[in-house]
Coordinates of C-alpha atoms in Angstrom, one line a residue:
M1 CA 29.0 41.1 208.8
G2 CA 27.1 39.2 206.2
R3 CA 25.4 42.5 205.2
A4 CA 28.7 44.2 205.2
S5 CA 30.3 41.5 203.1
R6 CA 27.6 41.7 200.5
S7 CA 27.8 45.4 200.2
P8 CA 31.3 45.5 198.8
L9 CA 30.5 42.8 196.3
A10 CA 27.5 44.7 195.1
S11 CA 29.7 47.8 194.8
I12 CA 32.2 45.8 192.7
E13 CA 29.6 44.5 190.3
H14 CA 28.0 47.9 190.0
T15 CA 31.4 49.6 189.5
T16 CA 32.5 47.0 186.9
T17 CA 29.3 47.4 185.0
R18 CA 29.6 51.2 184.9
T19 CA 33.3 51.0 183.9
Q20 CA 32.3 49.1 180.7
R21 CA 30.0 51.9 179.7
I22 CA 31.8 54.9 180.9
L23 CA 34.7 54.9 183.4
P24 CA 34.4 56.9 186.7
L25 CA 36.9 59.5 187.5
R26 CA 39.7 58.5 189.8
T27 CA 38.9 61.4 192.0
S28 CA 35.4 60.0 192.9
L29 CA 35.0 59.5 196.6
P30 CA 33.0 56.7 198.3
S31 CA 29.6 57.6 199.8
Q32 CA 29.6 59.2 203.2
S33 CA 26.9 56.7 204.4
A34 CA 29.3 53.7 203.9
T35 CA 31.2 52.2 206.8
P36 CA 35.0 52.9 207.1
V37 CA 35.7 49.3 206.0
Q38 CA 33.4 49.6 203.0
A39 CA 34.9 52.9 202.0
R40 CA 38.4 51.6 202.2
Q41 CA 37.6 48.4 200.2
T42 CA 35.7 50.5 197.6
Q43 CA 38.6 52.9 197.3
N44 CA 41.1 50.0 196.8
L45 CA 39.0 48.5 194.1
L46 CA 38.8 51.9 192.3
N47 CA 42.5 52.3 192.5
A48 CA 43.0 48.8 191.0
I49 CA 40.9 49.6 187.9
P50 CA 43.1 50.9 185.1
S51 CA 42.2 54.4 183.9
R52 CA 41.4 55.1 180.2
R53 CA 40.7 58.3 178.4
C54 CA 37.8 58.6 176.1
F55 CA 38.3 60.6 172.9
S56 CA 35.5 61.8 170.6
T57 CA 35.6 60.8 167.0
T58 CA 35.9 64.5 166.1
T59 CA 39.2 64.8 167.9
L60 CA 40.5 61.7 166.2
R61 CA 39.6 62.9 162.8
S62 CA 41.2 66.3 163.5
R63 CA 44.4 64.8 164.7
A64 CA 44.6 62.4 161.8
K65 CA 44.2 65.3 159.4
T66 CA 46.9 67.3 161.1
M67 CA 49.3 64.4 161.1
G68 CA 48.6 63.8 157.4
Q69 CA 49.5 67.4 156.6
L70 CA 52.7 67.1 158.6
R71 CA 53.7 63.9 156.8
A72 CA 52.9 65.5 153.4
R73 CA 55.0 68.5 154.4
N74 CA 57.9 66.4 155.6
S75 CA 57.8 64.3 152.5
T76 CA 58.7 67.3 150.4
G77 CA 61.7 68.2 152.6
P78 CA 62.5 71.8 153.6
F79 CA 61.6 73.3 150.2
S80 CA 58.2 73.7 148.6
W81 CA 57.7 74.3 144.9
K82 CA 57.2 78.0 145.6
A83 CA 60.5 78.2 147.4
A84 CA 62.2 76.3 144.6
L85 CA 60.8 78.7 142.0
L86 CA 61.9 81.7 144.0
F87 CA 65.4 80.2 144.4
V88 CA 65.6 79.6 140.6
L89 CA 64.4 83.2 139.8
T90 CA 66.8 84.7 142.3
G91 CA 69.7 82.7 141.0
G92 CA 69.0 83.6 137.4
G93 CA 68.6 87.3 138.3
M94 CA 72.0 87.3 140.1
L95 CA 73.7 85.6 137.2
V96 CA 72.3 88.2 134.8
Y97 CA 73.4 91.0 137.1
F98 CA 76.9 89.8 137.6
R99 CA 77.3 89.2 133.8
V100 CA 76.1 92.8 133.0
E101 CA 78.3 94.2 135.8
K102 CA 81.3 92.3 134.5
E103 CA 80.8 93.6 131.0
R104 CA 80.4 97.2 132.4
L105 CA 83.7 96.9 134.4
E106 CA 85.5 95.6 131.3
R107 CA 84.3 98.5 129.2
K108 CA 85.4 100.9 131.9
R109 CA 88.8 99.2 132.1
I110 CA 89.3 99.6 128.4
A111 CA 88.2 103.2 128.5
E112 CA 90.6 103.9 131.4
M113 CA 93.4 102.2 129.5
S114 CA 93.0 104.7 126.6
K115 CA 93.8 107.4 129.1
G116 CA 96.8 105.6 130.5
V117 CA 100.4 107.0 130.7
G118 CA 102.4 106.3 127.6
R119 CA 99.5 105.8 125.3
P120 CA 98.5 108.4 122.6
K121 CA 95.5 110.3 123.8
V122 CA 92.6 110.5 121.3
G123 CA 90.9 113.9 121.3
G124 CA 92.0 117.2 122.7
P125 CA 91.5 121.0 122.4
F126 CA 90.6 122.4 119.0
T127 CA 88.8 125.4 117.6
L128 CA 86.6 125.2 114.5
K129 CA 83.4 126.8 113.2
D130 CA 80.0 125.4 112.7
L131 CA 77.9 125.9 109.6
N132 CA 76.4 129.1 110.9
G133 CA 79.9 130.6 111.4
K134 CA 79.8 130.2 115.2
E135 CA 83.0 129.2 116.9
F136 CA 83.0 125.5 118.1
T137 CA 85.6 124.1 120.5
A138 CA 86.2 120.8 122.3
E139 CA 84.4 122.2 125.3
D140 CA 81.2 122.2 123.3
L141 CA 81.4 118.4 123.0
K142 CA 81.4 117.9 126.8
G143 CA 78.3 117.0 128.7
K144 CA 77.0 114.5 126.1
Y145 CA 78.3 111.5 124.3
S146 CA 79.7 112.8 121.0
F147 CA 80.1 110.7 117.8
V148 CA 82.8 112.3 115.7
Y149 CA 83.5 111.4 112.0
F150 CA 86.1 112.9 109.7
G151 CA 85.4 113.0 105.9
F152 CA 84.9 115.3 102.9
T153 CA 82.1 116.1 100.5
H154 CA 84.0 115.0 97.4
C155 CA 84.5 111.5 98.7
P156 CA 83.1 109.1 96.0
D157 CA 81.8 106.2 98.0
I158 CA 83.2 105.6 101.5
C159 CA 81.9 108.8 103.1
P160 CA 78.3 108.5 101.7
D161 CA 78.1 104.9 103.0
E162 CA 79.4 105.8 106.4
L163 CA 77.1 108.8 106.7
D164 CA 74.1 106.6 105.8
K165 CA 75.2 104.4 108.7
M166 CA 75.6 107.4 110.9
A167 CA 72.1 108.6 110.1
E168 CA 70.7 105.2 111.1
I169 CA 72.7 105.2 114.3
I170 CA 71.4 108.6 115.2
D171 CA 67.8 107.5 114.8
K172 CA 68.3 104.3 116.8
V173 CA 70.1 106.0 119.7
N174 CA 67.4 108.7 119.9
E175 CA 64.8 106.0 120.0
S176 CA 66.6 104.1 122.7
T177 CA 67.1 107.2 124.8
K178 CA 63.5 108.3 124.2
G179 CA 64.6 111.6 122.7
E180 CA 66.7 112.7 125.7
S181 CA 69.2 114.4 123.4
V182 CA 72.3 113.0 125.1
F183 CA 74.0 112.1 121.8
L184 CA 75.9 114.6 119.6
P185 CA 76.8 113.5 116.1
V186 CA 79.6 115.6 114.5
F187 CA 81.1 115.6 111.0
I188 CA 84.5 117.4 110.6
T189 CA 85.7 118.0 107.1
C190 CA 89.2 117.1 106.0
D191 CA 89.0 119.3 103.0
P192 CA 88.5 122.9 104.2
V193 CA 89.3 124.5 100.9
R194 CA 86.3 123.0 99.0
D195 CA 84.0 122.2 102.0
T196 CA 82.8 125.7 102.7
P197 CA 79.9 126.1 105.3
E198 CA 77.4 126.4 102.5
V199 CA 78.6 123.3 100.6
L200 CA 78.8 121.3 103.8
K201 CA 75.4 122.3 105.0
T202 CA 73.7 121.1 101.7
Y203 CA 75.7 117.9 101.8
L204 CA 74.8 116.9 105.3
Q205 CA 71.1 117.7 104.9
E206 CA 70.9 114.8 102.5
F207 CA 71.8 112.3 105.2
H208 CA 70.4 113.6 108.5
P209 CA 69.5 117.1 109.9
G210 CA 70.9 116.2 113.3
I211 CA 74.5 116.0 112.1
I212 CA 76.6 119.0 113.2
G213 CA 79.1 120.0 110.5
L214 CA 82.4 121.7 111.4
T215 CA 85.1 123.3 109.2
G216 CA 87.8 125.9 109.6
T217 CA 91.1 127.0 108.2
Y218 CA 93.7 124.6 106.9
D219 CA 95.7 124.8 110.1
Q220 CA 92.7 124.4 112.4
V221 CA 91.5 121.3 110.5
K222 CA 95.0 119.8 110.5
N223 CA 95.3 120.4 114.2
V224 CA 92.0 118.7 115.1
C225 CA 93.0 115.7 112.9
K226 CA 96.2 115.5 114.8
Q227 CA 94.3 115.6 118.1
Y228 CA 92.2 112.6 117.0
R229 CA 95.1 110.7 115.4
V230 CA 93.4 111.0 112.0
Y231 CA 95.5 110.6 108.9
F232 CA 95.4 113.9 107.0
S233 CA 96.9 114.2 103.5
T234 CA 95.2 117.3 102.1
P235 CA 97.6 119.6 100.3
R236 CA 98.0 123.1 101.7
D237 CA 98.3 125.4 98.7
V238 CA 95.6 124.5 96.2
K239 CA 94.7 126.6 93.2
P240 CA 91.0 127.2 92.5
G241 CA 89.6 124.4 90.3
E242 CA 92.6 122.2 90.9
D243 CA 91.8 118.5 91.5
Y244 CA 93.6 116.7 94.3
L245 CA 93.2 113.6 96.4
V246 CA 92.2 113.5 100.1
D247 CA 92.9 110.5 102.3
H248 CA 91.8 110.1 105.9
S249 CA 91.0 107.5 108.6
I250 CA 87.6 105.8 108.4
Y251 CA 86.4 105.6 111.9
F252 CA 83.7 107.0 114.2
Y253 CA 85.1 108.2 117.5
L254 CA 82.8 107.9 120.5
M255 CA 83.8 110.4 123.2
D256 CA 82.3 110.5 126.7
P257 CA 80.8 113.6 128.4
E258 CA 84.2 114.5 129.8
G259 CA 85.7 114.6 126.4
D260 CA 87.6 111.3 126.7
F261 CA 87.8 108.7 124.0
V262 CA 85.9 105.5 124.9
E263 CA 85.2 103.5 121.7
C264 CA 86.0 103.3 118.0
I265 CA 83.3 102.3 115.5
G266 CA 84.7 100.9 112.2
R267 CA 83.4 99.8 108.9
Q268 CA 82.8 96.3 110.2
D269 CA 80.2 97.6 112.6
T270 CA 76.5 97.7 111.6
P271 CA 74.1 100.4 112.8
E272 CA 72.6 97.8 115.2
S273 CA 76.0 96.8 116.7
A274 CA 77.2 100.4 116.9
T275 CA 74.0 101.4 118.6
K276 CA 74.4 98.6 121.1
V277 CA 77.9 99.7 122.0
I278 CA 76.9 103.4 122.3
M279 CA 73.9 102.6 124.5
E280 CA 76.0 100.4 126.8
H281 CA 78.3 103.3 127.5
I282 CA 75.4 105.8 128.0
N283 CA 73.6 103.4 130.3
D284 CA 76.9 102.8 132.3
W285 CA 77.3 106.5 132.7
K286 CA 73.7 106.9 134.0
R287 CA 74.1 103.8 136.3
E288 CA 77.0 105.5 138.0
G289 CA 74.8 108.6 138.6
R290 CA 77.0 110.9 136.6
P291 CA 75.3 114.0 135.0
L292 CA 74.4 114.3 131.3
K293 CA 73.3 117.3 129.4
T294 CA 69.9 116.9 127.8
E295 CA 69.6 120.4 126.2

């Protein structure tokens, strides 16, 4: 019994010493050579020793780094600077889109109002001749955006100024459309007696070779002026060499590819502002996927 009582005490001292260095596993079993009493006492002592887990310093450093990253991420909230930048860019893009779309719908609304019931329609069927003697009708304006101006070659100052503006507009629109040829500038004379095809051809060449000149008989010219709501005061019966006054409206009429009036460009407009208006309508037409002639 004395030997048996010393043995458990020795086991306790041995177990306590090893526990300070490295703890034994709870699942360790007593030696098979021990007596049942020794085994039971040893097992009770093992169960009484609190268990601890040992972690390597590597695991501690790894966990500390991960927790630091989590804290850093949580400190910024749900958004990072990249997400904030994306949010700002997306919001700005949407604002620009809605503003452009709003302006497009407003232009479309104004154009539709000009076709409304009870309003005088600008434009309509007519028959004239170009400077090569070929018949030219309102159907020849369709398929492109046409830019129609009414004037006469004996005009002292207004017509030359407006035709200079027209020449600049033609160049700017051609540059903006990259030479797609979707813009048709037209000059219709209000003085068919003096503005013969030969006179009109020489006159328009001084401003821009792209301007299409149109003339016709007195009744044909009067009819087209009526279609476009242009003031026409040219006398009918004029003797050769007789001097007379011609008065007319000073506007450029922008017509869409279907022959409908969409915008009026006046003397207050500059080549830059006029080009901006024209390109807005051309781009709106393209954006809607509607066809345009480029021949």
